[in-house]
Amino acid sequence: MPPEPPAHIAPLTQAHAEQVLEIYRLGIEEGDATFETEPPSWEVFDRSKLPDHRFVALDSGTGDVLGWVAATKVSDRCAYAGVVEHSVYVHPAARGKGVARALMSALITSTEAAGIWTIQSGVFPENTPSLALHHHVGFRVIGTRERIARHHGRWRDVLLLERRSPEIL
């Protein structure tokens, strides 16, 4: 019998809130994941994420959350109805095991099924693991937002990445 996969993907719900926000906090503390300085409350997080496009990777043995991915609208304008921005975070102890790739696959599947043609993200250039993940799942760098904002007292660049769906024409 083949070994059980280390994680399975499920919709992200309030039941996962504490672990999701803790993984977010750990990513914030590392300093190269986001401009945020602390995670939001669950209520703010929940309101801002699109319900059909947010997932968790759950440990197959314990049920613990290993990582999460979620998308937000980029605009309320009708012309941008097919464009979302996403975030993906994996617990430091679960990295390098394909968790982020599985989460991104779930997000891509759900967005394409909904007719969304572009997923975008902003990534610090120093976050090379994130850049490698995004490249692997079909994202490309479309530009650099130089000195876009200050983070812990210093100006930071952000690479703008996007994945255009080959399925939605």
PDB file of C-alpha atoms in Angstrom:
ATOM      1  CA  MET A   1       0.000   0.000   0.000  1.00  0.00           C
ATOM      2  CA  PRO A   2       1.446   3.438  -0.911  1.00  0.00           C
ATOM      3  CA  PRO A   3       2.211   5.770   1.997  1.00  0.00           C
ATOM      4  CA  GLU A   4      -0.473   8.263   2.973  1.00  0.00           C
ATOM      5  CA  PRO A   5       0.233  11.783   1.704  1.00  0.00           C
ATOM      6  CA  PRO A   6       1.541  14.060   4.472  1.00  0.00           C
ATOM      7  CA  ALA A   7      -1.377  16.468   4.066  1.00  0.00           C
ATOM      8  CA  HIS A   8      -4.804  16.814   2.547  1.00  0.00           C
ATOM      9  CA  ILE A   9      -6.395  20.024   1.322  1.00  0.00           C
ATOM     10  CA  ALA A  10      -9.685  21.273   2.763  1.00  0.00           C
ATOM     11  CA  PRO A  11     -11.667  24.520   2.733  1.00  0.00           C
ATOM     12  CA  LEU A  12     -10.354  27.055   5.264  1.00  0.00           C
ATOM     13  CA  THR A  13     -13.038  27.654   7.900  1.00  0.00           C
ATOM     14  CA  GLN A  14     -13.392  29.252  11.310  1.00  0.00           C
ATOM     15  CA  ALA A  15     -12.447  25.905  12.835  1.00  0.00           C
ATOM     16  CA  HIS A  16      -8.906  26.543  11.542  1.00  0.00           C
ATOM     17  CA  ALA A  17      -8.721  30.178  12.667  1.00  0.00           C
ATOM     18  CA  GLU A  18      -6.300  29.832  15.579  1.00  0.00           C
ATOM     19  CA  GLN A  19      -3.764  27.736  13.677  1.00  0.00           C
ATOM     20  CA  VAL A  20      -4.083  29.789  10.472  1.00  0.00           C
ATOM     21  CA  LEU A  21      -3.431  33.044  12.321  1.00  0.00           C
ATOM     22  CA  GLU A  22      -0.500  31.470  14.183  1.00  0.00           C
ATOM     23  CA  ILE A  23       1.105  30.401  10.889  1.00  0.00           C
ATOM     24  CA  TYR A  24       0.517  33.921   9.604  1.00  0.00           C
ATOM     25  CA  ARG A  25       2.176  35.338  12.756  1.00  0.00           C
ATOM     26  CA  LEU A  26       5.215  33.091  12.238  1.00  0.00           C
ATOM     27  CA  GLY A  27       5.512  34.301   8.634  1.00  0.00           C
ATOM     28  CA  ILE A  28       5.269  37.919   9.749  1.00  0.00           C
ATOM     29  CA  GLU A  29       8.017  37.380  12.335  1.00  0.00           C
ATOM     30  CA  GLU A  30      10.421  36.056   9.685  1.00  0.00           C
ATOM     31  CA  GLY A  31      10.335  39.486   8.038  1.00  0.00           C
ATOM     32  CA  ASP A  32      10.223  38.635   4.324  1.00  0.00           C
ATOM     33  CA  ALA A  33       6.603  37.599   3.810  1.00  0.00           C
ATOM     34  CA  THR A  34       4.482  40.731   4.240  1.00  0.00           C
ATOM     35  CA  PHE A  35       4.412  44.378   5.241  1.00  0.00           C
ATOM     36  CA  GLU A  36       1.987  43.447   8.033  1.00  0.00           C
ATOM     37  CA  THR A  37       3.384  43.600  11.560  1.00  0.00           C
ATOM     38  CA  GLU A  38       0.769  41.408  13.241  1.00  0.00           C
ATOM     39  CA  PRO A  39      -1.987  39.110  12.078  1.00  0.00           C
ATOM     40  CA  PRO A  40      -5.533  40.483  11.953  1.00  0.00           C
ATOM     41  CA  SER A  41      -8.374  39.235  14.093  1.00  0.00           C
ATOM     42  CA  TRP A  42     -10.242  36.243  12.699  1.00  0.00           C
ATOM     43  CA  GLU A  43     -13.204  38.498  11.886  1.00  0.00           C
ATOM     44  CA  VAL A  44     -11.063  40.827   9.734  1.00  0.00           C
ATOM     45  CA  PHE A  45      -9.286  37.889   8.074  1.00  0.00           C
ATOM     46  CA  ASP A  46     -12.576  36.104   7.367  1.00  0.00           C
ATOM     47  CA  ARG A  47     -14.249  39.192   5.858  1.00  0.00           C
ATOM     48  CA  SER A  48     -11.323  39.934   3.561  1.00  0.00           C
ATOM     49  CA  LYS A  49     -10.851  36.471   2.020  1.00  0.00           C
ATOM     50  CA  LEU A  50     -13.027  35.053  -0.726  1.00  0.00           C
ATOM     51  CA  PRO A  51     -14.898  32.069   0.780  1.00  0.00           C
ATOM     52  CA  ASP A  52     -14.602  29.852  -2.310  1.00  0.00           C
ATOM     53  CA  HIS A  53     -10.874  30.451  -2.735  1.00  0.00           C
ATOM     54  CA  ARG A  54      -9.260  29.695   0.605  1.00  0.00           C
ATOM     55  CA  PHE A  55      -7.818  26.381   1.700  1.00  0.00           C
ATOM     56  CA  VAL A  56      -5.784  24.715   4.416  1.00  0.00           C
ATOM     57  CA  ALA A  57      -3.370  21.811   4.238  1.00  0.00           C
ATOM     58  CA  LEU A  58      -4.119  19.463   7.122  1.00  0.00           C
ATOM     59  CA  ASP A  59      -1.659  16.937   8.526  1.00  0.00           C
ATOM     60  CA  SER A  60      -3.007  13.514   7.573  1.00  0.00           C
ATOM     61  CA  GLY A  61      -2.134  12.079  10.981  1.00  0.00           C
ATOM     62  CA  THR A  62      -2.967  14.848  13.450  1.00  0.00           C
ATOM     63  CA  GLY A  63      -5.338  17.105  11.522  1.00  0.00           C
ATOM     64  CA  ASP A  64      -3.131  20.110  12.373  1.00  0.00           C
ATOM     65  CA  VAL A  65      -2.992  22.978   9.892  1.00  0.00           C
ATOM     66  CA  LEU A  66       0.318  22.890   8.007  1.00  0.00           C
ATOM     67  CA  GLY A  67      -0.371  25.881   5.779  1.00  0.00           C
ATOM     68  CA  TRP A  68      -3.016  27.998   4.112  1.00  0.00           C
ATOM     69  CA  VAL A  69      -3.772  29.898   0.931  1.00  0.00           C
ATOM     70  CA  ALA A  70      -6.435  32.551   0.401  1.00  0.00           C
ATOM     71  CA  ALA A  71      -7.480  35.001  -2.292  1.00  0.00           C
ATOM     72  CA  THR A  72      -8.945  38.494  -2.124  1.00  0.00           C
ATOM     73  CA  LYS A  73     -10.603  40.696  -4.734  1.00  0.00           C
ATOM     74  CA  VAL A  74      -8.288  43.305  -6.224  1.00  0.00           C
ATOM     75  CA  SER A  75     -11.138  45.667  -7.098  1.00  0.00           C
ATOM     76  CA  ASP A  76     -14.902  46.049  -6.975  1.00  0.00           C
ATOM     77  CA  ARG A  77     -14.887  47.245 -10.592  1.00  0.00           C
ATOM     78  CA  CYS A  78     -16.584  44.806 -12.981  1.00  0.00           C
ATOM     79  CA  ALA A  79     -13.611  44.773 -15.345  1.00  0.00           C
ATOM     80  CA  TYR A  80     -11.475  43.175 -12.617  1.00  0.00           C
ATOM     81  CA  ALA A  81     -13.952  40.434 -11.682  1.00  0.00           C
ATOM     82  CA  GLY A  82     -11.524  37.833 -13.023  1.00  0.00           C
ATOM     83  CA  VAL A  83      -8.490  39.059 -11.083  1.00  0.00           C
ATOM     84  CA  VAL A  84      -7.605  38.084  -7.511  1.00  0.00           C
ATOM     85  CA  GLU A  85      -4.603  38.506  -5.255  1.00  0.00           C
ATOM     86  CA  HIS A  86      -3.476  35.676  -3.037  1.00  0.00           C
ATOM     87  CA  SER A  87      -1.329  34.841  -0.034  1.00  0.00           C
ATOM     88  CA  VAL A  88       0.169  31.470   0.844  1.00  0.00           C
ATOM     89  CA  TYR A  89       1.826  30.571   4.157  1.00  0.00           C
ATOM     90  CA  VAL A  90       3.301  27.297   5.412  1.00  0.00           C
ATOM     91  CA  HIS A  91       4.323  26.479   8.966  1.00  0.00           C
ATOM     92  CA  PRO A  92       8.147  26.500   9.176  1.00  0.00           C
ATOM     93  CA  ALA A  93       8.190  22.836  10.297  1.00  0.00           C
ATOM     94  CA  ALA A  94       6.160  21.778   7.224  1.00  0.00           C
ATOM     95  CA  ARG A  95       8.206  23.512   4.529  1.00  0.00           C
ATOM     96  CA  GLY A  96       9.903  21.592   1.752  1.00  0.00           C
ATOM     97  CA  LYS A  97       7.268  18.846   1.740  1.00  0.00           C
ATOM     98  CA  GLY A  98       5.046  20.030  -1.112  1.00  0.00           C
ATOM     99  CA  VAL A  99       2.454  21.711   1.128  1.00  0.00           C
ATOM    100  CA  ALA A 100       2.607  25.095  -0.623  1.00  0.00           C
ATOM    101  CA  ARG A 101       2.459  23.463  -4.042  1.00  0.00           C
ATOM    102  CA  ALA A 102      -0.653  21.487  -3.055  1.00  0.00           C
ATOM    103  CA  LEU A 103      -2.289  24.636  -1.686  1.00  0.00           C
ATOM    104  CA  MET A 104      -1.502  26.577  -4.859  1.00  0.00           C
ATOM    105  CA  SER A 105      -2.912  23.747  -6.970  1.00  0.00           C
ATOM    106  CA  ALA A 106      -6.192  23.914  -5.017  1.00  0.00           C
ATOM    107  CA  LEU A 107      -6.334  27.684  -5.456  1.00  0.00           C
ATOM    108  CA  ILE A 108      -5.654  27.504  -9.187  1.00  0.00           C
ATOM    109  CA  THR A 109      -8.332  24.820  -9.616  1.00  0.00           C
ATOM    110  CA  SER A 110     -10.944  26.797  -7.681  1.00  0.00           C
ATOM    111  CA  THR A 111     -10.238  30.112  -9.399  1.00  0.00           C
ATOM    112  CA  GLU A 112     -10.278  28.618 -12.884  1.00  0.00           C
ATOM    113  CA  ALA A 113     -13.579  26.847 -12.118  1.00  0.00           C
ATOM    114  CA  ALA A 114     -14.966  30.272 -11.147  1.00  0.00           C
ATOM    115  CA  GLY A 115     -13.788  31.934 -14.383  1.00  0.00           C
ATOM    116  CA  ILE A 116     -10.953  33.872 -12.751  1.00  0.00           C
ATOM    117  CA  TRP A 117      -8.227  34.476 -15.316  1.00  0.00           C
ATOM    118  CA  THR A 118      -5.493  36.140 -13.253  1.00  0.00           C
ATOM    119  CA  ILE A 119      -4.016  35.419  -9.846  1.00  0.00           C
ATOM    120  CA  GLN A 120      -1.493  37.985  -8.689  1.00  0.00           C
ATOM    121  CA  SER A 121       0.774  38.429  -5.702  1.00  0.00           C
ATOM    122  CA  GLY A 122       3.426  40.757  -4.380  1.00  0.00           C
ATOM    123  CA  VAL A 123       6.607  39.074  -3.123  1.00  0.00           C
ATOM    124  CA  PHE A 124       9.718  40.569  -1.555  1.00  0.00           C
ATOM    125  CA  PRO A 125      12.736  39.810  -3.796  1.00  0.00           C
ATOM    126  CA  GLU A 126      14.503  38.304  -0.781  1.00  0.00           C
ATOM    127  CA  ASN A 127      11.799  35.645  -0.408  1.00  0.00           C
ATOM    128  CA  THR A 128      13.449  33.220  -2.814  1.00  0.00           C
ATOM    129  CA  PRO A 129      11.471  30.131  -1.695  1.00  0.00           C
ATOM    130  CA  SER A 130       8.209  31.929  -2.496  1.00  0.00           C
ATOM    131  CA  LEU A 131       9.537  33.086  -5.855  1.00  0.00           C
ATOM    132  CA  ALA A 132      10.588  29.510  -6.713  1.00  0.00           C
ATOM    133  CA  LEU A 133       7.161  28.158  -5.717  1.00  0.00           C
ATOM    134  CA  HIS A 134       5.333  30.731  -7.809  1.00  0.00           C
ATOM    135  CA  HIS A 135       7.553  30.121 -10.823  1.00  0.00           C
ATOM    136  CA  HIS A 136       6.941  26.374 -10.496  1.00  0.00           C
ATOM    137  CA  VAL A 137       3.146  26.809 -10.611  1.00  0.00           C
ATOM    138  CA  GLY A 138       3.158  29.146 -13.609  1.00  0.00           C
ATOM    139  CA  PHE A 139       3.591  32.659 -12.240  1.00  0.00           C
ATOM    140  CA  ARG A 140       5.879  35.201 -13.869  1.00  0.00           C
ATOM    141  CA  VAL A 141       7.355  38.434 -12.600  1.00  0.00           C
ATOM    142  CA  ILE A 142       5.693  41.301 -14.432  1.00  0.00           C
ATOM    143  CA  GLY A 143       7.431  44.147 -12.658  1.00  0.00           C
ATOM    144  CA  THR A 144       9.172  45.560  -9.636  1.00  0.00           C
ATOM    145  CA  ARG A 145       7.511  48.082  -7.385  1.00  0.00           C
ATOM    146  CA  GLU A 146      10.645  49.841  -6.195  1.00  0.00           C
ATOM    147  CA  ARG A 147      10.701  51.256  -2.688  1.00  0.00           C
ATOM    148  CA  ILE A 148       6.940  50.792  -2.500  1.00  0.00           C
ATOM    149  CA  ALA A 149       6.757  51.027   1.299  1.00  0.00           C
ATOM    150  CA  ARG A 150       8.795  51.082   4.481  1.00  0.00           C
ATOM    151  CA  HIS A 151       9.082  47.911   6.519  1.00  0.00           C
ATOM    152  CA  HIS A 152      10.798  47.967   9.905  1.00  0.00           C
ATOM    153  CA  GLY A 153      12.386  51.303   9.066  1.00  0.00           C
ATOM    154  CA  ARG A 154      13.692  50.495   5.589  1.00  0.00           C
ATOM    155  CA  TRP A 155      12.347  50.835   2.079  1.00  0.00           C
ATOM    156  CA  ARG A 156      11.387  47.535   0.448  1.00  0.00           C
ATOM    157  CA  ASP A 157      10.856  46.523  -3.151  1.00  0.00           C
ATOM    158  CA  VAL A 158       8.055  44.149  -4.108  1.00  0.00           C
ATOM    159  CA  LEU A 159       8.000  41.958  -7.196  1.00  0.00           C
ATOM    160  CA  LEU A 160       4.568  41.808  -8.800  1.00  0.00           C
ATOM    161  CA  LEU A 161       3.819  38.286  -9.990  1.00  0.00           C
ATOM    162  CA  GLU A 162       0.875  36.974 -11.949  1.00  0.00           C
ATOM    163  CA  ARG A 163      -0.445  33.728 -13.316  1.00  0.00           C
ATOM    164  CA  ARG A 164      -2.717  34.025 -16.326  1.00  0.00           C
ATOM    165  CA  SER A 165      -4.966  31.027 -16.762  1.00  0.00           C
ATOM    166  CA  PRO A 166      -4.458  29.163 -20.015  1.00  0.00           C
ATOM    167  CA  GLU A 167      -8.005  27.803 -19.518  1.00  0.00           C
ATOM    168  CA  ILE A 168      -9.845  31.140 -19.339  1.00  0.00           C
ATOM    169  CA  LEU A 169      -9.566  32.963 -22.652  1.00  0.00           C
TER     170      LEU A 169
END
